[in-house]
Amino acid sequence: MSGVRELTVDLGDRSYPIYIGEGLLDEAGKLLANHGISKKSPLLIITDANVAERHLAHLETVLREGGFGVTSAVIPAGEGSKSLSQLEKLVGVALENGLDRKSAIVALGGGVVGDLAGFVAASYMRGINFVQIPTTILAHDSSVGGKVAVNHPLAKNIIGAFHQPELVLYDLSTLQTLPERDVKAGLSEVVKHGLIWDAEFVSWCDDNAEKLLALDPEALGYALYKGCSVKAAVVSRDERENDLRAILNLGHTIGHALEAVAGYGELLHGEAIAIGMVGSARLAVKLGAPEEVYGVTKRVLSRVGLPVRLPAHLDTDEIMRAMMHDKKFQEGAITFIVPVAIGKVEINKSVSTALIRDIVEQLKQEAV
Amino acid sequence: MSGVRELTVDLGDRSYPIYIGEGLLDEAGKLLANHGISKKSPLLIITDANVAERHLAHLETVLREGGFGVTSAVIPAGEGSKSLSQLEKLVGVALENGLDRKSAIVALGGGVVGDLAGFVAASYMRGINFVQIPTTILAHDSSVGGKVAVNHPLAKNIIGAFHQPELVLYDLSTLQTLPERDVKAGLSEVVKHGLIWDAEFVSWCDDNAEKLLALDPEALGYALYKGCSVKAAVVSRDERENDLRAILNLGHTIGHALEAVAGYGELLHGEAIAIGMVGSARLAVKLGAPEEVYGVTKRVLSRVGLPVRLPAHLDTDEIMRAMMHDKKFQEGAITFIVPVAIGKVEINKSVSTALIRDIVEQLKQEAV
């Protein structure tokens, strides 16, 4: 395990480690055992069809050799699997294979797998152990912090829980086969973590965009370590999103609405929030932040290959309506995360819907 | 609010009060406001068709007069409503009515309503406030302690959460219209709380069975206060069922299996666990407890009108299989709660399935 980076998400008795390195899947048996995953009770790996093809047999073998009782369930790839009907199926698989209260669910895959498998772990028998093995760049975000959920036909991530994993195991080798579009979309949350917390890291992303796009292992390992560190720092201070944690939603107020209106799939999550972050930067400047907040935000996102213009065919009224359905809308106001400088944001609950509407219109004309 | 009994479930920053008294529905607006339920965000009352007919209009009026924004959802009465499809419907109602993260769900009804509405509250936006207004005797048990869940076609209460209410409001007046069979079934959990914790209260139940069956308000208020107190004491010491809380499952290992095999509905929950408690008492004596454990258990349950004999047509093999599917089956062993005396039980993980099988057979021949 040379070159393995390790960090801790500090949550008292729910603290857990994140391991980042090449070839870590080979160490899965040892790491799970070291972190209290039971060998006496069966564990269930949940993954999707794409990931299963590349990594499932490998993980099953490693865990079985490590003495674990292993069952697997393969779900269809894509956001459509984050449903209550999929939850019901997986709980059925868990029951049929005798998973008990000491069992663990292992999520092998991207954000969809992590969110769904995490909610299975959170709700099966009112909560069993959970291990995240993210296989996308985007999942560096969703796999840290314990937010798990499925979608409702009317809203995304609306049925869920806070359920922290026992450990997160990030094998950089699994990222080498990612499609280019997913690489770029994943870097969106990496850049976001810089924008909300760490100006120096934003500058590093600006300088190292090409290496990141080329999946250079050293650059990628560092970027994921930094991204996870920011996420861990924020989550440690506010596990259940009472206040500070909301800053992680930079770009998400507009971004989620875009995903909902475009129909899940047309815009990837990372693409939608990239556009949302440009919107937040525009808003920031209107509210008095330095001009560079907009300039730098847009430049860095462009450099890592992300869209910064809102597709013109998406209806502004529909986008506004979708925003009102979001969890960030409460007690009659939208919560907006607004940069005050690069690396620093504030939570603003008094942005008028008229102003947001203007921003949405302007994002349709953004120069690219 | 004369004659109102109050007690606290002590869970640190999740502590909450239970109010028990006649006519408390009239005070609902004041009590909710006093316990932090927001008037700025809409609240959703969830109830079933039977309870709606008797109490919904009253509660809606009281809460609206108290300044709350009130929406209601009425589900079909019965265990069948504790399903993921009902959860999806209710989340849809919540979304359509603009419930946000500061909103509350109010459960008005028995255990089915409380369990389902509680899981809606636990999972909607990853958890919003929750108020329990139990309208059955049985619900004195399920409304305290934060266990919420829905059923899966293969197992009862298998998808759920620990989600504590902000307060529990028990209006004794709502119990006056309960069907006789539900009164008896409800008293089953009352007696259970005596059997696991408080010999004196068991003796009181023995002496006051007739008053309880006649719904004498003073006796009923006292019995519910005592039942809730035992539940609160146990839950305070072990919120997430790591160890002690398991004692609340006296009679439930056999009881749940009986419900599953009989098909939910033939045996009420309280009836099934009454039979289960007689089984546990038989087991206790076999394992060395004094003979009176069996004698007193059976007598008190009979006095409050509960069945003590297992219906002969239920198949023993099926009952045993159902037990293996239960949450109490873990790491290859069944967890059994076994009395050592009246008012005192222990957790036994080494009862052989052969012995349990014998007990099940004997319960079919129980003299009544």
XYZ file of C-alpha atoms in Angstrom:
736
model
C 0.000 0.000 0.000
C 2.744 2.484 -0.904
C 1.546 5.981 -1.661
C -1.737 5.469 0.159
C -3.222 8.688 1.510
C -5.408 8.422 4.592
C -7.645 10.917 6.323
C -10.286 10.770 9.014
C -13.802 12.128 9.025
C -14.035 13.250 12.620
C -17.529 12.552 13.979
C -16.973 11.333 17.523
C -18.047 7.711 17.829
C -19.095 7.741 14.174
C -15.625 8.785 12.930
C -14.231 6.840 9.993
C -11.191 6.731 7.723
C -10.880 7.364 3.997
C -8.103 5.498 2.194
C -7.002 6.753 -1.234
C -4.450 4.888 -3.344
C -3.733 2.683 -6.319
C -4.622 -0.996 -6.063
C -6.543 -0.661 -2.802
C -9.188 -3.193 -3.868
C -6.553 -5.871 -3.257
C -6.469 -4.778 0.385
C -10.259 -4.714 0.868
C -10.407 -7.870 3.011
C -7.801 -6.624 5.443
C -9.204 -3.097 5.624
C -12.790 -4.224 6.224
C -11.678 -6.628 8.934
C -9.575 -3.897 10.587
C -12.619 -1.652 10.722
C -14.997 -4.010 12.430
C -16.906 -5.556 9.530
C -18.162 -8.950 10.732
C -17.059 -12.188 9.089
C -19.759 -14.124 10.945
C -22.648 -12.379 9.212
C -23.047 -12.298 5.416
C -22.226 -9.042 3.637
C -23.890 -7.742 0.496
C -22.037 -5.925 -2.284
C -24.301 -3.605 -4.260
C -22.984 -2.397 -7.603
C -24.262 -1.472 -11.060
C -24.013 -3.381 -14.321
C -21.112 -1.289 -15.672
C -18.968 -1.486 -12.570
C -19.824 -5.148 -12.025
C -18.267 -6.029 -15.357
C -14.935 -4.446 -14.426
C -14.500 -4.911 -10.695
C -17.088 -7.149 -9.042
C -15.419 -10.532 -9.518
C -12.165 -9.061 -8.224
C -13.753 -7.635 -5.073
C -15.735 -10.817 -4.409
C -12.583 -12.901 -4.671
C -10.573 -10.626 -2.391
C -13.314 -10.570 0.256
C -13.942 -14.314 0.116
C -10.224 -14.974 0.459
C -10.347 -12.633 3.441
C -12.939 -14.881 5.091
C -16.099 -12.893 4.421
C -19.448 -14.391 3.403
C -20.198 -12.474 0.217
C -23.404 -11.946 -1.761
C -23.797 -9.450 -4.589
C -26.645 -7.536 -6.187
C -26.234 -5.785 -9.540
C -28.563 -2.877 -10.288
C -29.089 -1.159 -13.648
C -26.667 1.755 -14.118
C -28.139 5.240 -13.888
C -30.145 7.583 -11.687
C -33.344 5.596 -12.375
C -32.133 2.977 -9.908
C -32.370 5.406 -6.994
C -35.981 4.422 -6.366
C -38.074 2.910 -3.612
C -38.818 -0.074 -5.833
C -35.094 -0.751 -6.152
C -34.803 -0.393 -2.357
C -37.544 -2.996 -1.916
C -35.757 -5.402 -4.291
C -32.445 -5.015 -2.489
C -34.018 -5.505 0.927
C -35.514 -8.698 -0.509
C -32.036 -9.827 -1.607
C -30.677 -8.980 1.841
C -33.413 -11.006 3.549
C -33.079 -13.977 1.215
C -29.364 -14.096 1.891
C -29.775 -13.877 5.633
C -28.248 -10.456 6.263
C -28.654 -9.629 9.940
C -28.012 -6.647 12.195
C -24.263 -7.338 12.249
C -24.039 -7.558 8.448
C -22.616 -4.857 6.200
C -23.598 -3.391 2.844
C -20.679 -2.598 0.534
C -21.345 0.057 -2.117
C -19.082 -0.529 -5.137
C -19.657 2.210 -7.691
C -20.452 5.856 -8.231
C -22.876 8.200 -6.517
C -26.035 6.348 -7.562
C -24.793 3.081 -6.104
C -23.506 4.818 -2.959
C -26.710 6.744 -2.326
C -28.986 3.760 -2.913
C -26.828 1.172 -1.141
C -26.333 3.644 1.702
C -30.075 4.041 2.149
C -30.474 0.269 2.127
C -27.841 0.121 4.892
C -29.490 3.004 6.783
C -32.972 1.485 6.732
C -32.453 -2.312 6.675
C -33.283 -3.427 10.221
C -33.104 0.302 11.082
C -29.450 0.541 10.159
C -26.540 -1.821 9.556
C -22.866 -1.253 8.732
C -21.903 0.313 5.450
C -18.702 0.529 3.384
C -18.150 2.897 0.473
C -15.896 1.854 -2.405
C -16.334 4.733 -4.867
C -15.320 4.085 -8.482
C -15.886 7.559 -9.928
C -14.326 10.946 -9.269
C -17.730 12.457 -8.526
C -18.265 9.933 -5.750
C -15.399 11.457 -3.731
C -18.115 13.875 -2.741
C -21.120 11.642 -2.185
C -19.143 8.897 -0.443
C -18.051 11.229 2.371
C -20.512 12.677 4.841
C -23.209 10.060 5.193
C -25.944 11.588 3.074
C -27.826 8.728 1.459
C -31.130 8.821 -0.393
C -33.398 7.683 -3.172
C -35.495 9.836 -5.497
C -39.252 10.381 -5.564
C -41.007 10.914 -8.904
C -41.481 14.548 -7.805
C -38.033 15.309 -6.374
C -34.462 14.101 -6.215
C -32.849 12.745 -3.009
C -36.008 13.502 -1.056
C -36.227 10.169 0.816
C -33.087 9.399 2.742
C -31.020 9.464 5.881
C -27.733 10.475 7.430
C -25.841 7.204 7.711
C -22.075 7.248 8.014
C -19.942 4.466 6.523
C -17.451 2.459 8.587
C -14.787 3.268 6.038
C -14.283 4.611 2.521
C -11.861 2.819 0.255
C -10.829 4.694 -2.884
C -8.864 2.665 -5.403
C -7.464 5.104 -7.982
C -6.950 2.233 -10.436
C -10.730 1.935 -10.852
C -10.832 5.506 -12.211
C -8.595 4.769 -15.209
C -11.455 3.358 -17.273
C -13.895 6.242 -16.642
C -15.455 7.831 -19.731
C -14.037 11.327 -20.409
C -17.382 13.019 -19.755
C -17.590 11.444 -16.296
C -14.039 12.506 -15.506
C -14.920 16.120 -16.260
C -18.235 15.971 -14.402
C -16.451 14.484 -11.403
C -13.916 17.279 -11.329
C -16.803 19.704 -10.865
C -17.214 18.747 -7.190
C -13.426 18.732 -6.744
C -13.276 22.352 -7.930
C -16.309 23.156 -5.779
C -14.476 22.011 -2.664
C -11.719 24.464 -3.515
C -14.132 27.291 -4.246
C -15.871 27.041 -0.866
C -12.824 26.488 1.356
C -9.340 26.672 -0.163
C -8.184 29.355 -2.632
C -4.763 27.758 -2.930
C -6.311 24.493 -4.096
C -8.394 26.358 -6.711
C -5.174 27.813 -8.037
C -3.618 24.323 -8.033
C -6.594 22.993 -10.056
C -6.148 25.865 -12.496
C -2.482 24.911 -12.978
C -3.039 21.147 -13.067
C -6.205 20.854 -15.153
C -4.429 18.957 -17.934
C -2.882 16.411 -15.598
C -6.274 15.843 -13.985
C -7.962 15.319 -17.347
C -5.197 12.874 -18.258
C -5.894 10.975 -15.005
C -2.309 11.347 -13.845
C -2.376 9.185 -10.671
C -0.325 11.518 -8.489
C -2.381 14.605 -9.433
C -5.646 12.702 -9.140
C -4.707 11.237 -5.757
C -3.833 14.691 -4.477
C -7.014 16.296 -5.849
C -9.254 13.614 -4.334
C -7.407 13.856 -1.041
C -7.933 17.620 -0.996
C -11.580 17.335 -2.059
C -12.313 14.693 0.582
C -10.452 16.760 3.196
C -12.642 19.809 2.618
C -15.763 17.679 2.678
C -14.611 15.960 5.878
C -13.777 19.269 7.542
C -17.220 20.673 6.805
C -19.116 17.530 7.741
C -17.187 17.185 11.005
C -18.365 20.622 12.018
C -22.021 20.062 11.051
C -23.018 16.450 10.480
C -26.751 16.980 9.988
C -26.767 20.137 7.908
C -27.993 22.538 10.557
C -25.923 25.406 9.187
C -22.340 25.230 7.909
C -22.831 22.089 5.857
C -25.089 24.048 3.550
C -21.969 25.603 1.972
C -21.383 22.278 0.225
C -24.416 23.185 -1.851
C -22.545 25.843 -3.820
C -24.012 25.656 -7.330
C -26.624 23.112 -6.261
C -29.689 25.366 -5.959
C -29.622 26.085 -9.670
C -27.888 22.798 -10.482
C -30.551 20.530 -8.975
C -33.280 22.513 -10.715
C -31.476 22.083 -14.051
C -31.175 18.338 -13.553
C -34.874 18.098 -12.700
C -36.014 20.156 -15.687
C -33.604 18.657 -18.226
C -34.715 15.225 -17.061
C -32.125 13.235 -15.176
C -29.558 12.159 -17.765
C -29.299 15.053 -20.250
C -27.067 16.980 -17.885
C -24.757 15.045 -15.594
C -24.837 16.209 -11.969
C -21.335 17.691 -12.206
C -22.251 19.558 -15.384
C -25.419 20.984 -13.867
C -23.641 22.249 -10.771
C -20.805 23.698 -12.866
C -23.415 25.898 -14.551
C -24.906 26.536 -11.106
C -21.535 27.629 -9.725
C -21.085 30.096 -12.568
C -24.546 31.399 -11.661
C -23.548 31.731 -7.998
C -20.399 33.587 -9.032
C -22.442 36.001 -11.161
C -24.775 36.522 -8.217
C -21.802 37.045 -5.905
C -20.432 39.866 -8.027
C -23.878 41.487 -8.149
C -23.945 41.354 -4.351
C -20.529 43.010 -4.086
C -17.859 40.287 -4.346
C -14.727 41.059 -6.395
C -15.045 40.593 -10.165
C -12.411 37.798 -10.085
C -14.843 35.502 -8.256
C -16.750 35.210 -11.503
C -13.639 35.220 -13.725
C -11.717 32.534 -11.826
C -14.745 30.310 -11.233
C -15.605 30.282 -14.900
C -12.007 29.812 -16.045
C -11.204 26.864 -13.799
C -14.447 25.064 -14.638
C -13.809 25.624 -18.358
C -10.246 24.325 -18.045
C -11.424 21.018 -16.647
C -13.827 20.768 -19.588
C -17.119 21.634 -17.914
C -20.081 23.513 -19.443
C -20.643 27.024 -18.120
C -23.660 28.035 -20.222
C -27.230 26.992 -19.407
C -28.874 25.126 -22.332
C -31.225 27.700 -23.898
C -34.086 25.245 -24.478
C -34.657 24.732 -20.744
C -37.665 26.765 -19.661
C -36.929 29.439 -17.053
C -40.359 29.120 -15.386
C -39.888 25.399 -14.981
C -36.418 25.921 -13.538
C -37.810 28.389 -10.989
C -40.623 26.001 -10.033
C -38.170 23.138 -9.568
C -36.147 25.332 -7.195
C -39.205 25.795 -4.945
C -39.515 22.026 -4.589
C -35.976 21.624 -3.371
C -34.948 20.840 0.215
C -33.061 24.142 0.221
C -36.415 25.966 0.060
C -37.679 26.340 3.639
C -39.952 28.632 5.571
C -40.681 30.517 2.339
C -37.100 31.364 1.330
C -34.445 29.860 -0.933
C -31.083 29.206 0.694
C -28.351 30.294 -1.682
C -24.616 29.743 -1.229
C -22.833 32.865 -2.438
C -19.054 33.312 -2.781
C -17.528 36.354 -1.112
C -14.051 35.537 -2.461
C -12.370 32.555 -4.071
C -12.178 29.935 -1.308
C -14.862 31.541 0.865
C -18.656 31.509 0.674
C -21.586 32.622 2.771
C -25.106 31.336 3.288
C -27.678 33.829 2.007
C -31.376 33.332 2.693
C -32.585 36.642 1.331
C -31.840 36.409 -2.366
C -35.031 37.412 -4.183
C -36.524 35.003 -6.689
C -36.524 37.882 -9.215
C -32.766 38.140 -8.955
C -32.310 34.396 -9.293
C -34.517 34.509 -12.368
C -32.258 37.173 -13.912
C -29.214 35.028 -13.259
C -30.862 32.020 -14.905
C -31.600 34.141 -17.994
C -28.042 35.449 -18.091
C -26.624 31.929 -17.808
C -28.314 31.125 -21.112
C -26.162 33.794 -22.770
C -22.896 32.959 -21.042
C -19.940 33.248 -23.450
C -18.041 29.991 -23.811
C -55.357 20.087 31.924
C -56.206 18.766 35.383
C -54.983 15.270 36.107
C -52.425 15.341 33.312
C -49.511 13.009 33.873
C -46.181 13.944 32.345
C -42.927 12.076 31.974
C -39.720 12.576 30.044
C -37.888 10.188 27.765
C -34.315 11.071 28.654
C -32.136 10.979 25.543
C -29.817 13.968 25.868
C -30.539 16.499 23.141
C -33.225 14.176 21.755
C -35.176 14.061 25.047
C -38.912 14.576 24.817
C -42.006 14.645 27.019
C -45.043 12.383 27.080
C -48.323 13.939 28.220
C -51.149 11.640 29.305
C -54.597 12.957 30.208
C -58.236 13.394 29.264
C -59.095 16.004 26.639
C -55.481 16.698 25.656
C -56.362 17.087 21.962
C -57.836 20.471 22.912
C -54.361 21.536 24.049
C -52.536 20.292 20.952
C -51.864 23.772 19.501
C -50.293 25.048 22.702
C -48.282 21.890 23.348
C -46.871 21.702 19.812
C -45.903 25.363 19.896
C -44.256 24.918 23.310
C -42.144 22.099 21.915
C -40.707 23.886 18.931
C -43.036 22.856 16.105
C -42.845 25.602 13.472
C -45.887 27.667 12.512
C -44.050 29.080 9.488
C -43.779 25.737 7.707
C -46.805 23.574 6.872
C -47.375 20.469 8.974
C -48.903 17.210 7.807
C -51.264 15.086 9.909
C -51.204 11.425 8.920
C -54.073 9.287 10.177
C -56.158 6.319 9.085
C -59.730 6.193 7.852
C -61.176 4.996 11.185
C -59.435 7.565 13.343
C -60.048 10.342 10.807
C -63.776 9.877 11.198
C -63.630 10.417 14.959
C -60.795 12.852 15.625
C -59.301 14.446 12.515
C -61.628 17.439 12.126
C -61.193 18.203 15.823
C -57.383 18.139 15.661
C -57.285 20.162 12.426
C -59.475 22.840 13.991
C -57.421 23.039 17.179
C -54.149 23.298 15.276
C -55.467 25.878 12.783
C -56.789 27.954 15.643
C -53.341 27.665 17.171
C -51.844 29.245 14.055
C -50.463 26.166 12.302
C -50.651 25.515 8.561
C -52.339 22.113 8.459
C -52.607 19.469 5.729
C -53.914 15.954 6.271
C -53.471 12.573 4.639
C -55.779 9.661 5.408
C -54.441 6.145 4.822
C -56.422 2.891 4.795
C -56.625 1.350 8.281
C -54.545 -1.772 8.870
C -51.064 -3.210 8.666
C -51.199 -3.243 4.851
C -50.551 0.499 4.884
C -47.085 0.031 6.357
C -45.591 -0.289 2.863
C -43.053 1.492 0.708
C -45.800 2.361 -1.776
C -47.715 4.161 0.988
C -44.479 5.932 1.955
C -44.074 7.108 -1.642
C -47.655 8.421 -1.715
C -47.225 10.324 1.554
C -43.923 11.850 0.448
C -45.799 12.993 -2.657
C -48.457 14.630 -0.460
C -45.727 16.278 1.610
C -44.037 17.657 -1.505
C -47.261 18.862 -3.079
C -48.115 20.714 0.114
C -44.719 22.316 0.399
C -43.447 20.607 3.534
C -39.871 21.704 4.127
C -37.054 20.822 6.527
C -38.682 22.790 9.355
C -42.071 21.096 8.890
C -43.472 18.415 11.170
C -45.373 15.190 10.626
C -48.121 14.510 13.177
C -49.114 10.855 13.604
C -52.727 10.621 14.788
C -53.627 6.991 15.353
C -52.401 3.603 16.464
C -49.163 1.766 15.864
C -49.573 1.432 12.106
C -50.043 5.168 11.681
C -47.209 5.954 14.096
C -44.741 3.558 12.480
C -45.520 4.691 8.935
C -45.806 8.414 9.668
C -42.655 8.174 11.757
C -40.730 6.653 8.877
C -42.044 9.386 6.576
C -40.734 11.932 9.124
C -37.428 10.061 9.476
C -36.743 9.870 5.749
C -38.429 12.958 4.227
C -35.541 15.322 3.442
C -33.462 12.965 5.641
C -35.515 13.704 8.727
C -38.012 16.311 9.894
C -39.855 16.852 13.175
C -42.398 14.336 14.327
C -45.254 14.328 16.871
C -47.034 11.229 18.145
C -50.713 11.399 19.101
C -51.534 7.759 19.860
C -55.199 6.788 19.865
C -54.888 3.170 20.966
C -53.621 1.492 24.110
C -51.159 -0.579 22.107
C -49.575 2.597 20.755
C -48.347 3.548 24.256
C -45.587 1.149 23.346
C -44.836 2.018 19.733
C -45.142 5.771 20.245
C -42.297 5.856 22.767
C -38.731 5.050 21.783
C -38.418 6.227 18.197
C -38.598 2.903 16.381
C -40.358 3.559 13.091
C -40.657 1.271 10.064
C -42.596 -0.152 7.175
C -42.949 -3.798 6.182
C -41.409 -5.692 3.278
C -43.374 -8.492 1.601
C -40.881 -10.901 3.222
C -40.670 -9.414 6.736
C -42.326 -7.048 9.168
C -40.740 -3.736 10.279
C -37.619 -4.524 8.279
C -37.212 -1.088 6.616
C -37.060 1.693 9.145
C -35.149 4.060 11.375
C -34.676 5.318 14.907
C -36.394 8.698 14.858
C -37.516 10.264 18.125
C -40.644 12.450 18.283
C -40.586 15.998 19.644
C -43.436 15.081 21.965
C -46.067 12.433 22.593
C -49.585 13.564 23.392
C -51.896 10.919 24.785
C -55.548 11.933 25.032
C -57.319 9.258 27.109
C -60.682 10.391 25.713
C -59.739 8.970 22.307
C -59.493 5.502 23.852
C -63.152 5.384 24.930
C -64.370 4.309 21.493
C -61.828 1.511 21.018
C -63.246 -1.906 20.062
C -63.016 -4.386 22.950
C -60.592 -6.644 21.101
C -58.184 -3.720 20.582
C -58.414 -2.795 24.263
C -57.352 -6.290 25.254
C -54.613 -6.465 22.643
C -53.301 -3.120 23.813
C -53.120 -4.261 27.411
C -50.741 -6.990 26.282
C -47.844 -4.508 25.952
C -48.873 -2.848 29.230
C -48.543 -6.175 31.040
C -45.282 -6.852 29.187
C -43.779 -3.670 30.600
C -44.600 -4.952 34.079
C -43.231 -8.409 33.375
C -39.823 -7.145 32.252
C -39.272 -4.418 34.850
C -41.790 -4.018 37.680
C -43.299 -6.905 39.687
C -45.442 -4.526 41.732
C -47.079 -3.195 38.588
C -47.806 -6.764 37.415
C -49.582 -7.336 40.698
C -51.495 -4.055 40.222
C -52.595 -5.215 36.737
C -53.726 -8.511 38.230
C -55.872 -6.619 40.791
C -57.177 -3.991 38.358
C -57.868 -6.040 35.238
C -61.606 -5.342 35.372
C -61.178 -1.585 35.695
C -58.768 -1.611 32.781
C -61.162 -3.577 30.594
C -63.916 -1.114 31.553
C -61.638 1.762 30.430
C -61.809 3.437 33.827
C -59.923 6.697 33.116
C -57.956 6.795 36.364
C -56.823 3.169 36.073
C -56.078 3.540 32.367
C -54.125 6.755 32.897
C -52.050 5.085 35.592
C -51.425 1.942 33.538
C -50.338 3.929 30.478
C -48.136 6.135 32.634
C -46.467 3.063 34.131
C -46.129 1.357 30.738
C -44.615 4.459 29.147
C -42.303 4.904 32.149
C -40.816 1.439 31.778
C -40.423 1.926 28.038
C -38.790 5.318 28.584
C -36.436 3.934 31.239
C -35.252 1.168 28.942
C -34.943 3.356 25.845
C -33.034 6.027 27.765
C -30.430 3.448 28.683
C -30.098 1.996 25.171
C -31.587 4.079 22.383
C -30.410 2.004 19.420
C -30.941 -1.502 20.781
C -27.342 -2.460 21.324
C -28.187 -4.581 24.330
C -30.684 -3.716 27.108
C -33.432 -2.530 24.765
C -33.784 -6.085 23.530
C -35.692 -6.904 26.754
C -38.658 -5.027 25.289
C -38.936 -7.944 22.889
C -40.294 -10.286 25.562
C -42.788 -12.494 23.746
C -41.886 -11.003 20.368
C -39.628 -13.722 18.990
C -42.515 -16.166 18.901
C -45.105 -13.388 18.549
C -43.705 -11.900 15.337
C -43.399 -15.344 13.799
C -47.050 -16.057 14.645
C -48.172 -12.821 13.030
C -46.171 -13.582 9.896
C -47.489 -17.145 9.572
C -51.104 -16.372 10.485
C -51.022 -13.560 7.933
C -51.126 -10.077 9.380
C -54.683 -9.626 10.627
C -55.782 -13.002 11.965
C -53.886 -12.416 15.191
C -53.544 -8.868 16.486
C -50.012 -7.933 17.543
C -50.950 -7.864 21.209
C -52.583 -11.282 20.955
C -49.571 -12.787 19.208
C -47.142 -11.505 21.824
C -49.425 -12.612 24.669
C -49.024 -16.145 23.347
C -45.323 -15.440 22.905
C -45.007 -14.295 26.525
C -46.627 -17.488 27.766
C -44.074 -19.333 25.628
C -41.223 -17.317 27.172
C -42.566 -18.086 30.641
C -42.676 -21.808 29.855
C -39.126 -21.582 28.556
C -38.084 -19.678 31.681
C -39.313 -22.413 33.987
C -37.505 -25.027 31.863
C -34.327 -22.988 32.289
C -34.728 -22.831 36.067
C -36.999 -19.861 36.889
C -39.601 -20.318 39.659
C -42.843 -22.000 38.601
C -44.829 -18.820 39.421
C -43.243 -17.046 36.437
C -45.385 -19.228 34.216
C -48.429 -19.160 36.518
C -48.566 -15.411 37.051
C -47.778 -14.547 33.415
C -50.563 -16.735 32.152
C -53.060 -15.591 34.792
C -52.586 -11.851 34.277
C -52.775 -12.162 30.500
C -55.931 -14.244 30.785
C -57.494 -11.739 33.191
C -57.135 -8.923 30.679
C -58.809 -11.131 28.094
C -55.840 -12.213 26.015
C -55.326 -15.566 24.268
C -52.658 -17.803 25.765
C -52.928 -20.798 23.424
C -51.311 -20.948 19.991
C -53.895 -21.654 17.229
C -53.353 -25.322 16.338
C -53.721 -24.827 12.587
C -50.538 -22.722 12.374
C -47.724 -24.876 11.027
C -44.778 -25.332 13.390
C -42.223 -25.544 10.557
C -43.459 -22.287 9.110
C -43.319 -20.626 12.518
C -39.717 -21.749 12.959
C -38.753 -20.513 9.500
C -40.360 -17.127 10.164
C -38.280 -16.809 13.341
C -35.076 -17.181 11.318
C -36.083 -14.227 9.165
C -36.517 -11.941 12.137
C -34.183 -9.105 13.116
C -33.620 -10.925 16.411
C -31.808 -13.665 14.481
C -28.172 -12.612 14.131
C -24.788 -14.239 13.633
C -26.541 -17.604 13.510
C -28.422 -17.432 16.837
C -31.907 -16.430 17.979
C -32.036 -13.808 20.700
C -34.641 -14.811 23.257
C -35.855 -12.738 26.181
C -36.352 -15.069 29.122
C -37.885 -14.152 32.511
C -35.864 -15.059 35.594
C -38.603 -13.790 37.926
C -41.747 -11.687 37.586
C -40.461 -8.187 36.772
C -37.025 -9.329 35.652
C -35.784 -10.850 32.399
C -32.499 -11.734 30.780
C -31.243 -11.847 27.224
C -30.425 -15.375 26.159
C -28.651 -16.074 22.862
C -28.081 -19.759 23.375
C -31.585 -21.206 23.359
C -31.567 -24.118 20.918
C -34.043 -24.118 18.053
C -35.083 -27.625 19.165
C -36.163 -26.270 22.530
C -38.053 -23.376 20.939
C -39.773 -25.889 18.697
C -40.908 -27.877 21.744
C -42.317 -24.716 23.312
C -44.242 -23.889 20.139
C -45.768 -27.369 20.162
C -46.693 -27.079 23.846
C -48.311 -23.687 23.268
C -50.762 -25.394 20.956
C -51.969 -27.496 23.912
C -52.056 -24.713 26.497
C -55.076 -25.061 28.818
C -57.328 -21.998 28.699
